[in-house]
Coordinates of C-alpha atoms and ligand atoms in Angstrom, one line a residue:
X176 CA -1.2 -9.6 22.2
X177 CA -0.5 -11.4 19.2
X178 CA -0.6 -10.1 15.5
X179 CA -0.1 -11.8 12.3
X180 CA 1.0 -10.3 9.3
X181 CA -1.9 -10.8 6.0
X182 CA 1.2 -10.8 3.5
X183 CA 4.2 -12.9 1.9
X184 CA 6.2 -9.5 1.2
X185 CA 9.0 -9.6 3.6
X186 CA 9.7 -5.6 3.3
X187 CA 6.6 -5.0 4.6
X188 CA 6.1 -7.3 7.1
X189 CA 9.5 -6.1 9.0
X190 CA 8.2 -2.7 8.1
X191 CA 4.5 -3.4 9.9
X192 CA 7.1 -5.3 12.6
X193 CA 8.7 -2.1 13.4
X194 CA 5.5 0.2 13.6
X195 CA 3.3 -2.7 15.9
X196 CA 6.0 -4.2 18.2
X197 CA 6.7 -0.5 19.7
X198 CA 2.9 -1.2 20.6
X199 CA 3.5 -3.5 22.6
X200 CA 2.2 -6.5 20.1
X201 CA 3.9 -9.7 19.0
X202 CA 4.3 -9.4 15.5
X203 CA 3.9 -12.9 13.1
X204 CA 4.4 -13.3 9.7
X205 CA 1.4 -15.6 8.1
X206 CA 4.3 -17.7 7.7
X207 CA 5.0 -18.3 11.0
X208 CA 1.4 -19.2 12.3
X209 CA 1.1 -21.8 9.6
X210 CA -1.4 -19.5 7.4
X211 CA 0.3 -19.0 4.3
X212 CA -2.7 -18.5 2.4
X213 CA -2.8 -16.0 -0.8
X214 CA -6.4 -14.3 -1.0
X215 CA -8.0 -13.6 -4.3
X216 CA -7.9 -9.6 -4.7
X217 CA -11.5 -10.1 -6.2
X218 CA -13.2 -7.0 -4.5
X219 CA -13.1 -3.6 -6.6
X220 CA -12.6 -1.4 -3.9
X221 CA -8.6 -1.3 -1.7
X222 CA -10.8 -1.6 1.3
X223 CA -12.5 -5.1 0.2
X224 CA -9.5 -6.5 -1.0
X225 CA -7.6 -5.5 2.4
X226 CA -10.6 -7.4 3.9
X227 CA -10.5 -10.1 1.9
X228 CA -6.9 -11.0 2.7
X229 CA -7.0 -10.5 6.2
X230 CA -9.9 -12.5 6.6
X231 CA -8.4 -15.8 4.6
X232 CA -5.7 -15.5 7.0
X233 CA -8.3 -14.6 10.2
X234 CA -10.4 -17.9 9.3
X235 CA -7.3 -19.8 10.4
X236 CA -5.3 -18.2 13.0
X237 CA -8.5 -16.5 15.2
X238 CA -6.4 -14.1 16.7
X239 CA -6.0 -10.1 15.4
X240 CA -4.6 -10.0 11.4
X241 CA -3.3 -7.1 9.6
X242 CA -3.4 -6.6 5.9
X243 CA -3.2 -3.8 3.3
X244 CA -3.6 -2.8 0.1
X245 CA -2.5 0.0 -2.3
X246 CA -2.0 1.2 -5.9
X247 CA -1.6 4.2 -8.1
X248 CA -4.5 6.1 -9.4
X249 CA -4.3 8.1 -12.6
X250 CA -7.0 10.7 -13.5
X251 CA -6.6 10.7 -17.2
X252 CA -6.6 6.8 -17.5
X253 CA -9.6 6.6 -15.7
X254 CA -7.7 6.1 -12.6
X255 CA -5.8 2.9 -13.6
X256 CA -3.5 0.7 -12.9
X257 CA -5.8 1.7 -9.5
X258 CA -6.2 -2.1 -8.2
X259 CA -4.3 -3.8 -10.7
X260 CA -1.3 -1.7 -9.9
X261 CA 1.0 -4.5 -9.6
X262 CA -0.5 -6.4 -12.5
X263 CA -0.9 -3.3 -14.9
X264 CA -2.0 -4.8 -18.6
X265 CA -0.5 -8.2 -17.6
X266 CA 3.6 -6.6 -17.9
X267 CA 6.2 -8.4 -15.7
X268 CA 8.3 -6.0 -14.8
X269 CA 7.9 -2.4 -13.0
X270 CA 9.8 -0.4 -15.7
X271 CA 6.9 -1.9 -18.2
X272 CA 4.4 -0.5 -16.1
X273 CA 5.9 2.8 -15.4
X274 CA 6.4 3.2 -19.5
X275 CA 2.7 1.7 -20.3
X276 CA 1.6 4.8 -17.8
X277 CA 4.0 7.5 -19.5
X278 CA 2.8 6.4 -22.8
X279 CA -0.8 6.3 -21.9
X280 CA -0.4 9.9 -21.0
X281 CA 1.9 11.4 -23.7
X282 CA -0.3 14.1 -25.2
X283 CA -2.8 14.5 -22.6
X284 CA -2.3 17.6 -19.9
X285 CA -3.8 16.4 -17.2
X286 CA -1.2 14.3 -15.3
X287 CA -2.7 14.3 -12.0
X288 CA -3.0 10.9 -10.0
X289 CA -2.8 9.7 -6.7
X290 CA -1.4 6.9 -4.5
X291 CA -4.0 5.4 -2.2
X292 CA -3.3 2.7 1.1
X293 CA -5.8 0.7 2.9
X294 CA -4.9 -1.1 5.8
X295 CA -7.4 -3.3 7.6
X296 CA -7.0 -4.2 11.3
X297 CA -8.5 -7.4 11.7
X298 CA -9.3 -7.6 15.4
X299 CA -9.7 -10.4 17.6
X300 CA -13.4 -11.0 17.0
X301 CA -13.0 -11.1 13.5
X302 CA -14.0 -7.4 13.1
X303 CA -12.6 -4.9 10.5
X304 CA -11.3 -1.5 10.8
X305 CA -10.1 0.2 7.9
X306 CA -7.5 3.0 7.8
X307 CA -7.1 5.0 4.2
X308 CA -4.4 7.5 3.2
X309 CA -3.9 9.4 -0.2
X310 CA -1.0 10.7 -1.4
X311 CA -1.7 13.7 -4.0
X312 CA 0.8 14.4 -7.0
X313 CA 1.2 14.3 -10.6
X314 CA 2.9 11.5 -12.9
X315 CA 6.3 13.3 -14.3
X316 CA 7.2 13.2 -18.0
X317 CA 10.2 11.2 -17.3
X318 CA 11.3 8.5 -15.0
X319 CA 13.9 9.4 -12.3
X320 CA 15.3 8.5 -9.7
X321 CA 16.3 5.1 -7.7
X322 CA 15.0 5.4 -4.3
X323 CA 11.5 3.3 -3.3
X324 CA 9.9 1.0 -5.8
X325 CA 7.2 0.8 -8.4
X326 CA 5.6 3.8 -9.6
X327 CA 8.0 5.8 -6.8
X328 CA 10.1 6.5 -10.3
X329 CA 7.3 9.1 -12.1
X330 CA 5.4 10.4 -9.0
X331 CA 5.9 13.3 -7.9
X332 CA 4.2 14.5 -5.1
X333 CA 2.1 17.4 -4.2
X334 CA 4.7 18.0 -1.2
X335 CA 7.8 17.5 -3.2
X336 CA 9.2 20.6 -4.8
X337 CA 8.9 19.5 -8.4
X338 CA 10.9 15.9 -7.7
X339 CA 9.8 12.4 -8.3
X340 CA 9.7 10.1 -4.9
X341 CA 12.1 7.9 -6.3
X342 CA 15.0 11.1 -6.4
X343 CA 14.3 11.9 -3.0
X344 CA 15.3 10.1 0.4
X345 CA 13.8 7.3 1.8
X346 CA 12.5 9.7 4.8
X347 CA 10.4 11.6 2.6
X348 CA 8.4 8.8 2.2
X349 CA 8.0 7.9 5.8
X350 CA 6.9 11.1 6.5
X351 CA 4.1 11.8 3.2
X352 CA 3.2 9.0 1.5
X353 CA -0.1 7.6 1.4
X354 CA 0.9 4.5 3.5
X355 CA 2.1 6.7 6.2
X356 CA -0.6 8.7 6.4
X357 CA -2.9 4.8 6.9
X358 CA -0.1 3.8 9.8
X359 CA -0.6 7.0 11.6
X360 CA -4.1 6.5 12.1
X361 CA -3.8 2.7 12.8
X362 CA -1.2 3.2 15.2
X363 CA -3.6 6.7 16.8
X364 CA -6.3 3.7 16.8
X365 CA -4.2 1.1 18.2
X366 CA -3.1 3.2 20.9
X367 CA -6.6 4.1 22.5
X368 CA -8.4 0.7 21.4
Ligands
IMP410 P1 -0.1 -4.4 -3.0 O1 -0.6 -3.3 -2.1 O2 1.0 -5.2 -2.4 O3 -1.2 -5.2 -3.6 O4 0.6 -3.8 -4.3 C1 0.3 -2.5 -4.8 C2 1.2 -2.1 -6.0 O5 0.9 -0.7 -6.1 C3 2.7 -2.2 -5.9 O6 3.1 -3.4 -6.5 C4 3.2 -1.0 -6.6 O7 3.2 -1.2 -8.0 C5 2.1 0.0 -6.4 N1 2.5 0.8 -5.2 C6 1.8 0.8 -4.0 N2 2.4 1.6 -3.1 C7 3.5 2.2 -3.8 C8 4.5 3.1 -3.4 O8 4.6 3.6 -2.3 N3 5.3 3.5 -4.4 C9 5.3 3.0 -5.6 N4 4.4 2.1 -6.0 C10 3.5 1.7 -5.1

């Protein structure tokens, strides 16, 4: 059975390539299938906007979609950059964002946040199912580390020893992180569907 790939990011769709094919699914970008379509992220919830974009891409290809989306919530900045986490206060790059997040909590003692991932199977009728997964830590007072990408750098994780995700191997992540924690359920859901 076909799949197509709601997304332009090519890290993740080789990623979502190596999880689905296993599966037994023939894995697409949006690219491929001619659906190149960018959705408006205008829901406020990760579960409507993983909707959202697998639907604009759905409404085209009719076949099953998959999409996802995820951010960084922090408690003490009422649990921004939350759905603008790749956006955060309009700043270009990741460093900005990571800074405008250690700034926004210098004084303040509570540092705890969380990452959150919803992925949306979009099935062959056109019919959602959403799979969440939260990764509990704390923002560190520092940056460090090189590992992973955006806020990877100042989280550290619940599961971690102290480190930030971005000082420890890539593995860690594959094993705890919030999007793992989605694919594992997809997949337990793909497997018995
Ligand atoms: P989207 O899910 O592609 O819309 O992007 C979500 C944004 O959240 C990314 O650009 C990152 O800034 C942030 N983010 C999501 N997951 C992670 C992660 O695993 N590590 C670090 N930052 C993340």
């Amino acid at each position: 059975m076909e799949i197509i790939i709601a997304s332009g990011n090519r890290g993740k769709i080789s990623e979502y390539k190596n999880i689905l094919e296993p599966l037994g699914f023939e894995v697409f970008s949006q690219k491929e299938k001619n659906a190149d379509v960018e959705a408006e992220e205008t829901a406020d919830t990760f579960e409507g906007n993983a909707v959202l974009k697998a639907q604009a891409v759905y409404d085209i290809v009719h076949c099953c979609v998959l999409s996802d989306d995820s951010g960084l919530e922090v408690e003490a900045l009422n649990n921004e950059p939350g759905l603008y986490s790749a956006r955060y206060k309009g700043l270009k790059t990741e460093e900005e964002r990571r800074n405008a997040i250690l700034q926004g909590l210098e004084g303040k003692e509570n540092r705890n946040a969380r990452f959150v991932c919803c992925i949306c199977f979009m099935d062959e009728n056109g019919e959602p199912h959403l799979f969440k997964g939260i990764w509990k830590g704390v923002i560190a007072e520092k940056a460090e580390g090189t590992n992973g990408f955006g806020y990877d750098p100042i989280f550290i994780s619940e599961d971690a020893d102290g480190h930030t995700t971005a000082s420890l191997p890539i593995s860690f992540k594959e094993t705890y992180s919030h999007r793992a924690k989605a694919v594992r359920m997809l997949t337990e859901y793909l497997k018995n569907r």
